[in-house]
């Protein structure tokens, strides 16, 4: 080992505290990057493998009733590789001890072969035998939520008739990666199940002998699904086709695609912000650290070391800190990723999910860290190299302090000498002080933004469940009913208010933009569930017009006044041209609202409702549920409280959980910056402070000069951090938002206060740590030391 | 010990019309104002003068640590003033050793390692422990600068400077931070280096007594050479009045 390398090791040891603080800042920035891009890679790759292995269809074509022989025609279509016809339907599972029946989807299994498309992964038990009509497979998540096992029997209501069926196995399937009850967004294992059952049983239950009501198609590589969808729609049209759709529009796939897309966007947007702050800090710290070595650099040059050799020496020091931090960050990123990926398994039902590293993130992490650190070092070295060795070795000439300006001069009578030292230093080196304040502000901005996101999550939940939805229960019917049903509902003891609803699926088009969604028909004076604008005031529904959620308006690129094309997929399947009359604030989902009778009129089905919102007296809720459970027309009952809990749970997991990690990271970075600022200030002033002590200043008086500076810089950073944080919160909120839910950037005064307090706490702790060192300083040594 | 005979008549340095100006306009400082001097190789030369007289500036220019604003500085016939940065680095590496008033040891390296720092890159160095032995610190190689007294640190600095067997040894106030006894020891070491290794030794000082040990004394005042004096009878460092 060369003496320079030994110097390097000892220098590192000497500045270990500071090196650790810098390394920690880099590490957390890298941690985020590695963790998030790893999660993206893992989810993406696992999904791809899962879909491929279990042959998930490319096109789904629901139809009212199509004869089996139509399958041959479907498979003869160009580009179609495989076709499977199956029967699916809604069912209710009546579990003992529960007041409301649970919703489920039933899916048929082919009788004499394994499913050609949309296979399943058997996680326990066995597949049902072809000749047994009472055997079922149950979705693993639902079974686990209710402690159901193979061998148990279930009471299942299909098409109004009750069946007693026996669970023989538990299964998972790529089409049910993320299961939600119709009309809901959040997955809840306990409240929605999937049942696989023989084709024969389902055909009998739904009166579909010799027919199917959903065709699955896979298409050849490179084939265009729109062309296939068009052809399929034409074939199924006479049989009541509801409109075929591609895998991209499939509910479960859309959710996970959205999650991956959101995660990818967050991984692309947020870690770079953190890393940029870390890089900025690194630049400043390395700059000042190398500057402190000026004399030694001059000495090395005096001995005949070339610029390159000298630079290489300092580059190694920088590299050791930056690469060390990046390495630790990578390791922590992998560990955090592994821990987080298990959270994803809670609501994305992969049979397996292994955290995979994205090699690109390693490279990016290292190059950014090392690049930023080197930039800081190179800037100083170039400056020092421009000096002659003689000049470099001289202590830096005392800076030119100017007499204070007019305003300051009037302050002079008020300020004592130590205070003047503080003020003069701040005014003498405004660039340096601005750098320190900027660094602290950047740290605070991260905290402000993350607190804003925390608020945003809460606001999304509050808006959804306290402002928009003021009902307690929402129910849907097996099929649209006459609105006289409302009177029946109102007459149930304990029901306080009822609001009718009509949900129809439709394709919304504007120019080339297309969205497969649901139109909710609501009455104009809706109270229990309504559209609200950004001021939380109800958006009026007009007889001729449609109100879109902001997110949907963004997807379709429409504004109020634009004409929209609606292709309704139910009733007489009308195509409507209708103006957008309002934009609704909606942080969850992307609904569209129309006036109920106008919607019914367009459908040619006056006075029909497909569901209702109910407000229920809490004292009677159980009896209300029992009555609803016994109404044959009721397909589903969902409780707002359950939906709210499900949403809260989901937001606390997965991507939502990320905000806690980022909050912690923001805290670490803020502290790292403040601590480094304090350390550097101390290093630069150690001699001055020792001199003060020598001429008779007390420890506290000397410390005042140093800590006063830190305090002023911190104070200057607070408003700057608040402003930066305000803007940063929009960037971070956009990163967290998806098509499915929007997280608003809302920083409340208390958020700024909390972030400011965190900065002040970090500054106090840093000040205390530095003061402790200051108190221990050996005066004689400090005065002798050239640094 | 005899001096290297071949060098005796040759000049180590020749300067003509050397100016050094810092700053400009109102803040302009003329540190050197036309210095012409010939320094014979192998001599022990003392540059004497009050603070700010320009002696350290000339030393820095001769040592390749700084550049003259104008004028020629010839070392073995080569003009330092015309050298590129790379050539100056080469010059310092191969020909020159420095001793500073405040020792300028690397605090993170032991005495031995501080010397190795130089021997590693020099063309024809002596072993580091020889250099240490030369200054009488053969047993302190493992000590860090903070564990050495001022005089010891300065002797390590001298050992570091001579370890590369330089043609010229530059000493800027080498005894300035030392007490009289330690100072004499250091001067003794410098004299020995001059005599044993035949290196030209240039000592900048404002302590007039040091001049008594020199072959040649150059008096500086106001950036100019006021007077050059040759000592017919050099005194031994131990006899120098402090």
PDB file of N, CA and C in Angstrom, chain A residues 32 35-36 39 263 266 340 344 450 651-663 736:
ATOM      1  N   UNK A  32     -34.060   4.009  -2.304  1.00  0.00           N
ATOM      2  CA  UNK A  32     -35.356   4.229  -2.948  1.00  0.00           C
ATOM      3  C   UNK A  32     -35.325   3.782  -4.403  1.00  0.00           C
ATOM      4  N   UNK A  35     -34.936  -0.070  -4.705  1.00  0.00           N
ATOM      5  CA  UNK A  35     -36.136  -0.752  -4.222  1.00  0.00           C
ATOM      6  C   UNK A  35     -37.280  -0.599  -5.213  1.00  0.00           C
ATOM      7  N   UNK A  36     -37.510   0.645  -5.650  1.00  0.00           N
ATOM      8  CA  UNK A  36     -38.680   0.886  -6.488  1.00  0.00           C
ATOM      9  C   UNK A  36     -38.516   0.284  -7.871  1.00  0.00           C
ATOM     10  N   UNK A  39     -39.005  -3.359  -7.589  1.00  0.00           N
ATOM     11  CA  UNK A  39     -40.410  -3.749  -7.448  1.00  0.00           C
ATOM     12  C   UNK A  39     -41.094  -3.754  -8.814  1.00  0.00           C
ATOM     13  N   UNK A 263     -46.091   2.706 -10.125  1.00  0.00           N
ATOM     14  CA  UNK A 263     -44.827   2.433  -9.441  1.00  0.00           C
ATOM     15  C   UNK A 263     -43.654   2.847 -10.329  1.00  0.00           C
ATOM     16  N   UNK A 266     -43.500   6.545 -10.255  1.00  0.00           N
ATOM     17  CA  UNK A 266     -42.926   6.982  -8.977  1.00  0.00           C
ATOM     18  C   UNK A 266     -41.430   6.691  -8.959  1.00  0.00           C
ATOM     19  N   UNK A 340     -41.054  -5.347   1.111  1.00  0.00           N
ATOM     20  CA  UNK A 340     -42.250  -4.725   0.532  1.00  0.00           C
ATOM     21  C   UNK A 340     -42.999  -5.656  -0.409  1.00  0.00           C
ATOM     22  N   UNK A 344     -47.211  -6.647  -1.463  1.00  0.00           N
ATOM     23  CA  UNK A 344     -47.932  -6.727  -2.739  1.00  0.00           C
ATOM     24  C   UNK A 344     -48.695  -8.035  -2.856  1.00  0.00           C
ATOM     25  N   UNK A 450     -43.625  15.061   1.556  1.00  0.00           N
ATOM     26  CA  UNK A 450     -44.076  13.762   2.046  1.00  0.00           C
ATOM     27  C   UNK A 450     -45.221  13.915   3.045  1.00  0.00           C
ATOM     28  N   UNK A 651     -54.249   1.371   0.890  1.00  0.00           N
ATOM     29  CA  UNK A 651     -53.376   2.538   0.811  1.00  0.00           C
ATOM     30  C   UNK A 651     -52.238   2.456   1.812  1.00  0.00           C
ATOM     31  N   UNK A 652     -52.448   1.673   2.863  1.00  0.00           N
ATOM     32  CA  UNK A 652     -51.374   1.513   3.831  1.00  0.00           C
ATOM     33  C   UNK A 652     -50.369   0.470   3.409  1.00  0.00           C
ATOM     34  N   UNK A 653     -50.718  -0.262   2.351  1.00  0.00           N
ATOM     35  CA  UNK A 653     -49.812  -1.303   1.880  1.00  0.00           C
ATOM     36  C   UNK A 653     -49.270  -0.908   0.525  1.00  0.00           C
ATOM     37  N   UNK A 654     -48.376  -1.720   0.031  1.00  0.00           N
ATOM     38  CA  UNK A 654     -47.884  -1.531  -1.336  1.00  0.00           C
ATOM     39  C   UNK A 654     -47.391  -0.119  -1.566  1.00  0.00           C
ATOM     40  N   UNK A 655     -47.865   0.445  -2.672  1.00  0.00           N
ATOM     41  CA  UNK A 655     -47.391   1.770  -3.052  1.00  0.00           C
ATOM     42  C   UNK A 655     -47.677   2.768  -1.937  1.00  0.00           C
ATOM     43  N   UNK A 656     -48.813   2.550  -1.255  1.00  0.00           N
ATOM     44  CA  UNK A 656     -49.152   3.458  -0.165  1.00  0.00           C
ATOM     45  C   UNK A 656     -48.126   3.397   0.949  1.00  0.00           C
ATOM     46  N   UNK A 657     -47.647   2.186   1.207  1.00  0.00           N
ATOM     47  CA  UNK A 657     -46.674   2.009   2.280  1.00  0.00           C
ATOM     48  C   UNK A 657     -45.376   2.738   1.946  1.00  0.00           C
ATOM     49  N   UNK A 658     -45.170   2.924   0.649  1.00  0.00           N
ATOM     50  CA  UNK A 658     -43.974   3.610   0.185  1.00  0.00           C
ATOM     51  C   UNK A 658     -43.842   4.988   0.822  1.00  0.00           C
ATOM     52  N   UNK A 659     -45.001   5.608   1.111  1.00  0.00           N
ATOM     53  CA  UNK A 659     -44.912   6.961   1.630  1.00  0.00           C
ATOM     54  C   UNK A 659     -44.272   6.997   3.011  1.00  0.00           C
ATOM     55  N   UNK A 660     -44.446   5.902   3.753  1.00  0.00           N
ATOM     56  CA  UNK A 660     -43.794   5.871   5.070  1.00  0.00           C
ATOM     57  C   UNK A 660     -42.279   5.781   4.906  1.00  0.00           C
ATOM     58  N   UNK A 661     -41.867   4.950   3.959  1.00  0.00           N
ATOM     59  CA  UNK A 661     -40.429   4.809   3.713  1.00  0.00           C
ATOM     60  C   UNK A 661     -39.857   6.150   3.264  1.00  0.00           C
ATOM     61  N   UNK A 662     -40.593   6.803   2.353  1.00  0.00           N
ATOM     62  CA  UNK A 662     -40.085   8.072   1.833  1.00  0.00           C
ATOM     63  C   UNK A 662     -40.056   9.144   2.916  1.00  0.00           C
ATOM     64  N   UNK A 663     -41.041   9.081   3.794  1.00  0.00           N
ATOM     65  CA  UNK A 663     -41.069  10.020   4.918  1.00  0.00           C
ATOM     66  C   UNK A 663     -39.795   9.843   5.743  1.00  0.00           C
ATOM     67  N   UNK A 736     -47.512   9.553  -7.251  1.00  0.00           N
ATOM     68  CA  UNK A 736     -48.264   8.556  -6.490  1.00  0.00           C
ATOM     69  C   UNK A 736     -49.627   8.271  -7.111  1.00  0.00           C
TER      70      UNK A 736
END
